[in-house]
Coordinates of C-alpha atoms (C1' of nucleotides) in Angstrom, one line a residue:
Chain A
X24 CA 20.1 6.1 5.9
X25 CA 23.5 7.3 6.8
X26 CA 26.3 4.9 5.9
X27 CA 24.3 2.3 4.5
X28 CA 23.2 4.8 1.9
X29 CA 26.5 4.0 -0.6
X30 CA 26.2 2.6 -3.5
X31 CA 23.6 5.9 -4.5
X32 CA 24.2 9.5 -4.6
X33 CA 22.7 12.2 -2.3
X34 CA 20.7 13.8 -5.0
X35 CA 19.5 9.9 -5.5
X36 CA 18.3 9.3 -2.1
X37 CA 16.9 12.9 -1.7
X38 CA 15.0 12.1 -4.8
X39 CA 14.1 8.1 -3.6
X40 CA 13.1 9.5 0.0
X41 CA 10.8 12.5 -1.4
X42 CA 9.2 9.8 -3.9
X43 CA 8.5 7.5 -1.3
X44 CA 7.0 10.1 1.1
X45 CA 5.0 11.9 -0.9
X46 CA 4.0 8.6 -2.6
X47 CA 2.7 7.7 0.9
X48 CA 1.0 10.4 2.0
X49 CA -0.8 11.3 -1.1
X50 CA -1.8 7.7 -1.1
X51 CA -3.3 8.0 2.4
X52 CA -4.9 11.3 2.1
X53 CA -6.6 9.9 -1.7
X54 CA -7.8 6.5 -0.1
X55 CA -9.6 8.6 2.8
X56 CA -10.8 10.7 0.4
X57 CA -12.7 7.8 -1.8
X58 CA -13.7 6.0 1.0
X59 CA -15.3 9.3 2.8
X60 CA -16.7 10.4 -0.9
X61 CA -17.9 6.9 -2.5
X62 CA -16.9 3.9 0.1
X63 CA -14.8 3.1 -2.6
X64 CA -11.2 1.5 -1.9
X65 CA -8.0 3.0 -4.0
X66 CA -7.9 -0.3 -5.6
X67 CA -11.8 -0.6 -6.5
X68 CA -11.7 2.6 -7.8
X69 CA -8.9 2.2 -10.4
X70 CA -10.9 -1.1 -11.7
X71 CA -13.7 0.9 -11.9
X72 CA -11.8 3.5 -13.5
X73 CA -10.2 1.5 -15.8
X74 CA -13.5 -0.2 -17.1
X75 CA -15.0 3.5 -17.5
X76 CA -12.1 4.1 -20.0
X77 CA -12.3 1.0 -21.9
X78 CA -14.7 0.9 -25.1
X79 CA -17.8 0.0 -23.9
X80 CA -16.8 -0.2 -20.5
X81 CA -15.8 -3.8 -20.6
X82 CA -12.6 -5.7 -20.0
X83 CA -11.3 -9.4 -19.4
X84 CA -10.1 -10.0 -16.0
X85 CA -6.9 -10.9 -17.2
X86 CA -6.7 -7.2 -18.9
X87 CA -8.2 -5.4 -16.2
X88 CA -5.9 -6.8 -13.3
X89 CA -2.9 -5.4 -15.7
X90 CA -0.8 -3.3 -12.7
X91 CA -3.5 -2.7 -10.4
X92 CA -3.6 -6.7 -8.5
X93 CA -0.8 -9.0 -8.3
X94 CA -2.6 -11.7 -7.6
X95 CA -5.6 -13.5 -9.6
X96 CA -7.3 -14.4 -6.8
X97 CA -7.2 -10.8 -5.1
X98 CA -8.8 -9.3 -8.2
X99 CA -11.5 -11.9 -8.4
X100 CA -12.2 -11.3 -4.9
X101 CA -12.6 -7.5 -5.7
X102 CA -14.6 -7.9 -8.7
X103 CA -16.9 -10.1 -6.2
X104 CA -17.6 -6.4 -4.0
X105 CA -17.9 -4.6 -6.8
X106 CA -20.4 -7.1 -8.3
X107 CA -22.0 -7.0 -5.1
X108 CA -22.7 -3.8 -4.7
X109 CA -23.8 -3.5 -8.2
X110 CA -20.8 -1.3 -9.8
X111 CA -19.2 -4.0 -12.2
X112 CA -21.8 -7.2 -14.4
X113 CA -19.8 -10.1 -14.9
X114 CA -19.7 -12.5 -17.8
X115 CA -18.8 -15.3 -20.1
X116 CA -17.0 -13.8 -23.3
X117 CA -18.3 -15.0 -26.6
X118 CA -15.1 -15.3 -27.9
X119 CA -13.5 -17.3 -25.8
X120 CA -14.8 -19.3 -23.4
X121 CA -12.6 -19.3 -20.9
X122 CA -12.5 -15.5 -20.1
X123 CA -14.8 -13.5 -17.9
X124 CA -15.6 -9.9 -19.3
X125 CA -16.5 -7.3 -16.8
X126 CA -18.4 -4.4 -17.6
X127 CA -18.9 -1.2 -15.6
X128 CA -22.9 -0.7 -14.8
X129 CA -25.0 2.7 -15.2
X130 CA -24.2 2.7 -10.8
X131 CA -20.5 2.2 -11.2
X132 CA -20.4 5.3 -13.5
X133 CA -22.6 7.1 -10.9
X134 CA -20.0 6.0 -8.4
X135 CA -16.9 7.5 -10.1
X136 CA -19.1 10.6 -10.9
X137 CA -19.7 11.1 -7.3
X138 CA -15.8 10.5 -6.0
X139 CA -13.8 12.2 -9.2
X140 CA -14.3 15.7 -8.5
X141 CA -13.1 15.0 -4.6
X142 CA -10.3 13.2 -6.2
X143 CA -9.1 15.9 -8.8
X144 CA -9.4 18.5 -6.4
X145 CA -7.2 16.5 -3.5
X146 CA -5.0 16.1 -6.5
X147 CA -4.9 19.9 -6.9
X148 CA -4.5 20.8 -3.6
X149 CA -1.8 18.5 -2.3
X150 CA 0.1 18.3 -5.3
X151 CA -0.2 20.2 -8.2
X152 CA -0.6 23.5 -6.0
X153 CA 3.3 23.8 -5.2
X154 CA 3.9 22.9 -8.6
X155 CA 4.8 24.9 -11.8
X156 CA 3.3 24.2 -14.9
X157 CA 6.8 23.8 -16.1
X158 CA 7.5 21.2 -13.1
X159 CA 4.6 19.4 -14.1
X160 CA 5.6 18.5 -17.8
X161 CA 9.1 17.8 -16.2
X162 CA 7.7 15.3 -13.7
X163 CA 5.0 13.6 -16.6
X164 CA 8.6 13.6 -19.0
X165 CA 10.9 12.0 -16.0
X166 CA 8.4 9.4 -13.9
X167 CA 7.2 8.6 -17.9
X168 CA 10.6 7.3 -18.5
X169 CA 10.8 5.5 -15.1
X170 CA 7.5 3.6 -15.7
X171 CA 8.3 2.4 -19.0
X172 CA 11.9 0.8 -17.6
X173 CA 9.7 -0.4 -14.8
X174 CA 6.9 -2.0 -17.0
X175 CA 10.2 -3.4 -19.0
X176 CA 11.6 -5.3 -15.9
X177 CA 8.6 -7.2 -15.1
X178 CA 9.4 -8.7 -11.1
X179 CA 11.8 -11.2 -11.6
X180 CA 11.9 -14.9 -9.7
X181 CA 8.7 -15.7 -12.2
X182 CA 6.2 -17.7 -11.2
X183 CA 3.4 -20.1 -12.1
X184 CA 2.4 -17.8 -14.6
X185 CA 3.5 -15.1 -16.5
X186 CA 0.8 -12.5 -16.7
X187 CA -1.2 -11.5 -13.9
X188 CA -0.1 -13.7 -10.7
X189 CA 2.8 -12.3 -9.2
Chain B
X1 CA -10.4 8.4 -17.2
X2 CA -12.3 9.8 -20.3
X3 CA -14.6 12.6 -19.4
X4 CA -14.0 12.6 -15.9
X5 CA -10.5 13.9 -16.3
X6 CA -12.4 17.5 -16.4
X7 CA -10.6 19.2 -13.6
X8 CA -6.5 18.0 -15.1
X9 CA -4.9 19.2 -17.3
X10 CA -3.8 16.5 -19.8
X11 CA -0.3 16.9 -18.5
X12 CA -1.9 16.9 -15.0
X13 CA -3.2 13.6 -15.9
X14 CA 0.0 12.3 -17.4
X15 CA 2.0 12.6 -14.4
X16 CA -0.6 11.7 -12.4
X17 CA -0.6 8.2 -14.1
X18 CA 3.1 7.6 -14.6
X19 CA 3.6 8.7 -10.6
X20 CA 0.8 6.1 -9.5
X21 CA 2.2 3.3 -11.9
X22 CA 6.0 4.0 -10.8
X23 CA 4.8 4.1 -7.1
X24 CA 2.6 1.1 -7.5
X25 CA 5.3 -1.3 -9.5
X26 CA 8.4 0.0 -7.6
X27 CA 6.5 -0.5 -4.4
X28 CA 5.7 -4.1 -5.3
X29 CA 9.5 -5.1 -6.6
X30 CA 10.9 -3.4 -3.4
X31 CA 8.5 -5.3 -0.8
X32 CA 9.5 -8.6 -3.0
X33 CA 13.3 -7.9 -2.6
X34 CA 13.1 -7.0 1.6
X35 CA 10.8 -9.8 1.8
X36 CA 13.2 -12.4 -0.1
X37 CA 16.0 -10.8 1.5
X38 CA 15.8 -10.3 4.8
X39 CA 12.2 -11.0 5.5
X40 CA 11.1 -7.9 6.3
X41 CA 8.1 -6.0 5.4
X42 CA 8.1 -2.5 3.6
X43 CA 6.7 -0.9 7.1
X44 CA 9.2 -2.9 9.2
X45 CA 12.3 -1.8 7.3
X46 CA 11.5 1.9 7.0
X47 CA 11.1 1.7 10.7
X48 CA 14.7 -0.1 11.0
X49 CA 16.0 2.7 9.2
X50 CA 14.9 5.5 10.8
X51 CA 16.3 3.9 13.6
X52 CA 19.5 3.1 12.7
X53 CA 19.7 6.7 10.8
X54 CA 18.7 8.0 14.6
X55 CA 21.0 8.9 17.1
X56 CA 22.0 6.0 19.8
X57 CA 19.6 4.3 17.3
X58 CA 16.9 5.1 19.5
X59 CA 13.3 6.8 19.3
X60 CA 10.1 7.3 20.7
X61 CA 7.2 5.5 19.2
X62 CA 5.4 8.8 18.7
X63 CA 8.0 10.2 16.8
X64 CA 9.2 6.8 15.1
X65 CA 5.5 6.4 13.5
X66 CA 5.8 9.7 11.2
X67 CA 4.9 9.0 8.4
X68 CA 5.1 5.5 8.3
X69 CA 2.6 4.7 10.0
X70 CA -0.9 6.1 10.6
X71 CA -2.5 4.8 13.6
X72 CA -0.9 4.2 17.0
X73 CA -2.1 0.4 17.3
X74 CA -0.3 0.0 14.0
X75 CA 3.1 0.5 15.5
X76 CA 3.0 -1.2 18.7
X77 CA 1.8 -3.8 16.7
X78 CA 5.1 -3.7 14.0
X79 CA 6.8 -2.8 17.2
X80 CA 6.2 -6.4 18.9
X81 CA 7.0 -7.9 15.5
X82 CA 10.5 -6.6 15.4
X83 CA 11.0 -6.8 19.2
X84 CA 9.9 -10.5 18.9
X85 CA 12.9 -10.9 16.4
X86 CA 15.5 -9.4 18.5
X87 CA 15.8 -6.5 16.0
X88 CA 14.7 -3.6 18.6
X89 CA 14.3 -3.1 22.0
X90 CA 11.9 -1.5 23.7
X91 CA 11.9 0.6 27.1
X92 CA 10.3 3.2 29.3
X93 CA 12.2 6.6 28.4
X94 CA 14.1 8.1 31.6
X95 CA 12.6 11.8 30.9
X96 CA 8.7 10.9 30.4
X97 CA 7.3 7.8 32.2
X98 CA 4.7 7.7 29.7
X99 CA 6.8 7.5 26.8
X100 CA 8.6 4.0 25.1
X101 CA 11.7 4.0 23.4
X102 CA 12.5 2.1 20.7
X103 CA 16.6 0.8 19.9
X104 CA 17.9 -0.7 17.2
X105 CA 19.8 -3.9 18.2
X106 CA 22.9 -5.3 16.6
X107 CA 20.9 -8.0 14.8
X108 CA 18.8 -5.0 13.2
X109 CA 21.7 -3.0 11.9
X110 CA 22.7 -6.5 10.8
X111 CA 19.1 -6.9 8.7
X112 CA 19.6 -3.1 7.2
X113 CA 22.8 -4.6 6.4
X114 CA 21.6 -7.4 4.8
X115 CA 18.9 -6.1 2.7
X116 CA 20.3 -3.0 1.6
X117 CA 22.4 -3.9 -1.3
X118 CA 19.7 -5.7 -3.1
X119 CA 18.0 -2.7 -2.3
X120 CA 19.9 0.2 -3.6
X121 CA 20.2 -1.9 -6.9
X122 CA 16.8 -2.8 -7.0
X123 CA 16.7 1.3 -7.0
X124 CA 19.2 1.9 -9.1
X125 CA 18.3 -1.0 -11.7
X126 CA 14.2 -0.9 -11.8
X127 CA 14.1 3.9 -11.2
X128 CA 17.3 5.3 -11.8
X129 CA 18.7 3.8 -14.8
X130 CA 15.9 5.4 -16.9
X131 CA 17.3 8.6 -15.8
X132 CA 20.1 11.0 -16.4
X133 CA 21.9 12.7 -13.7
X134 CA 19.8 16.1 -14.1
X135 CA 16.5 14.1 -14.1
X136 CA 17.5 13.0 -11.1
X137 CA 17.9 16.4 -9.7
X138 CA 14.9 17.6 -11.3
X139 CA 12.9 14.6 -9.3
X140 CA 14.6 15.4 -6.4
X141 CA 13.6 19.1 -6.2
X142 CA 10.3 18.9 -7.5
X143 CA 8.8 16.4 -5.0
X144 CA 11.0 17.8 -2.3
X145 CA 8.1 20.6 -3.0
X146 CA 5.5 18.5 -3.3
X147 CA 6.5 16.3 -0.1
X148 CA 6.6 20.0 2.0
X149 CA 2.9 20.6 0.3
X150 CA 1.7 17.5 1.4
X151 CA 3.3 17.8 5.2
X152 CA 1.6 21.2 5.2
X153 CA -1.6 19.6 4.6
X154 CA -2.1 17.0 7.6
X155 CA -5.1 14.6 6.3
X156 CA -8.1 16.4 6.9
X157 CA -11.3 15.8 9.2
X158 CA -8.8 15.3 12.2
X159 CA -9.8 12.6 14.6
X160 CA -9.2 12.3 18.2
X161 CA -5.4 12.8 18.4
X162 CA -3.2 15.3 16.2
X163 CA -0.1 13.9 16.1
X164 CA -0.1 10.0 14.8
X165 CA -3.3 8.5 14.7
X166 CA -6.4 10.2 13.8
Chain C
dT23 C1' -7.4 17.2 31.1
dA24 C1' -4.2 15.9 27.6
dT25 C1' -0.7 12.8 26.1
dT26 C1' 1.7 8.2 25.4
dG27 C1' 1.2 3.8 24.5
dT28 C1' -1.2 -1.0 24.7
dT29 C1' -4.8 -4.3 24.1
dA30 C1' -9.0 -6.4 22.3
dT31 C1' -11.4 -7.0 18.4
dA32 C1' -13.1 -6.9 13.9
dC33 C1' -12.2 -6.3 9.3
dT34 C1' -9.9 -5.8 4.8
dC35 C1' -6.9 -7.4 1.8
dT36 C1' -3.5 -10.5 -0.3
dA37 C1' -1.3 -14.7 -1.6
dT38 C1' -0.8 -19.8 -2.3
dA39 C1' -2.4 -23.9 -3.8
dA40 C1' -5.8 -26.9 -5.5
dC41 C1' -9.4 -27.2 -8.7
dT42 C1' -12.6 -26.6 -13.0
dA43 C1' -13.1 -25.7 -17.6
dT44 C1' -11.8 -24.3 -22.1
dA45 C1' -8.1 -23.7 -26.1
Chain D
dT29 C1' -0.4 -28.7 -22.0
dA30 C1' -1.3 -24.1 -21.2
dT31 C1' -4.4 -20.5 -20.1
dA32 C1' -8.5 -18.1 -17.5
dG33 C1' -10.7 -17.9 -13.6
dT34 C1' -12.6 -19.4 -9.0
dT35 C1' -12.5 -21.2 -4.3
dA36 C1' -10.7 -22.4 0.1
dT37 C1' -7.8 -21.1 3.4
dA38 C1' -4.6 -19.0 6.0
dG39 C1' -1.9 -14.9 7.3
dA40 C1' -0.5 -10.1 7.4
dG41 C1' -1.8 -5.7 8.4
dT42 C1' -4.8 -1.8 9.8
dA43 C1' -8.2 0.8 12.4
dT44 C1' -11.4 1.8 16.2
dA45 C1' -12.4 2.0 20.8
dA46 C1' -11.6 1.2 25.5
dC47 C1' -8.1 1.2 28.7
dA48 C1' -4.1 2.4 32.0
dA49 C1' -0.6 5.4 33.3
dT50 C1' 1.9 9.7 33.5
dA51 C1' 2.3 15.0 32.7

DNA sequence: TATTGTTATACTCTATAACTATA
DNA sequence: TATAGTTATAGAGTATAACAATA
């Protein structure tokens, strides 16, 4: 970015610029891959992801839009496909009546079983194939570290609501 | 992702995670502060700054999309936008009649201008301040390897056209 | 024939605000 | 009053295919 890159050092941007592209092409090349594999968006699949790790498969809204959808109307819109296409049941919670639980259905395990090994091996092949096992641990260690200062500095100019819009 | 992690290592898995979370929240704060700043969209600036990191500040659509964007409509499309702010030009190049060329006006060196403060110390406040200086390099070099993987591996099942769309 | 770019079109996704209902 | 979620609506962005023009 020539001059205007001041104010961070070389190794910074080198590090910033190969983040960002191969945060963008791995992106692209995964979200062809789940759509080719399962019809499945990159966002669809890490709800339904999410629910299959979740004891019994089951999650509030609030709790499942956690980092995945900024907004709450964009996740209830998703849950609507996924509901749709019979992947995701939704439902009052017993507990509290205001909550919707979503649970993953016996199809939208199928569904993750059919795209995951597509996934891992994309995974394998466009990134962890020029890597060392040693680089591998160093990049779990250093983008750990990044996440948790990120997840500390929730987006600022709060809105509305603190949890899931914006 | 439970049993379906079969295929990762554990480690694998971890950075896995950590690089979608960073990618997804840094992605999110970034777009906020262009947006708030200089109303510009992720695509829009990275196109701006290619340009203005280009010689003359001046490129041909083909090789301006690289990477940023993955269709051809895409770009004429975030090409109008900018030219309708007065941010680029666009023109038939002198050397191949079938080719555009796209310039970076004063009033877009002025928007990289604008925006890029808030966006270095969006950078350096919400990624780099979680990390020491040999992190830093360690990121750098290891997705420097993982960004030449990924270019080596254009996204499969070409389409109609090798270079930008498919 | 192949390449560069544009246009028309349809579609997906996201966000804002207004609204309902429960705590 | 605050929280959980939905709905209506509007807007941004992307992709495909058909197209025109030049190499």
């Amino acid at each position: 970015m020539g001059e205007r890159s001041r104010g961070l050092t070389a190794t910074e941007l080198e590090a910033y610029f190969a983040f960002t592209e191969v945060s963008s092409l791995l992106r692209h090349s995964v979200e062809k891959q789940l759509r080719d594999a399962g019809d499945l968006s990159y966002v669809q699949f890490q709800l339904l992801a999410r629910l299959g790790d979740a004891p019994d498969g089951r999650l509030r809204m609030t709790d499942l839009a956690d980092g995945v959808v900024y907004s709450r109307s964009g996740l209830t819109y998703q849950a609507q496909l996924l509901e749709q296409r019979g992947l995701v049941t939704r439902g009052p919670s017993p507990e509290d009546e205001r909550s919707t639980v979503v649970t993953v259905t016996e199809a939208g395990r199928d569904a993750l079983d059919t795209v995951f090994p597509g996934h891992v091996a994309a995974l394998r092949e466009l990134l962890f194939s020029a890597l060392t096992d040693a680089d591998v641990e160093e990049l779990a260690r250093i983008l750990g570290r990044a996440a948790g200062q990120l997840r500390a500095n929730p987006p600022r100019s709060a809105a509305p609501r603190r949890r899931k819009g914006q």
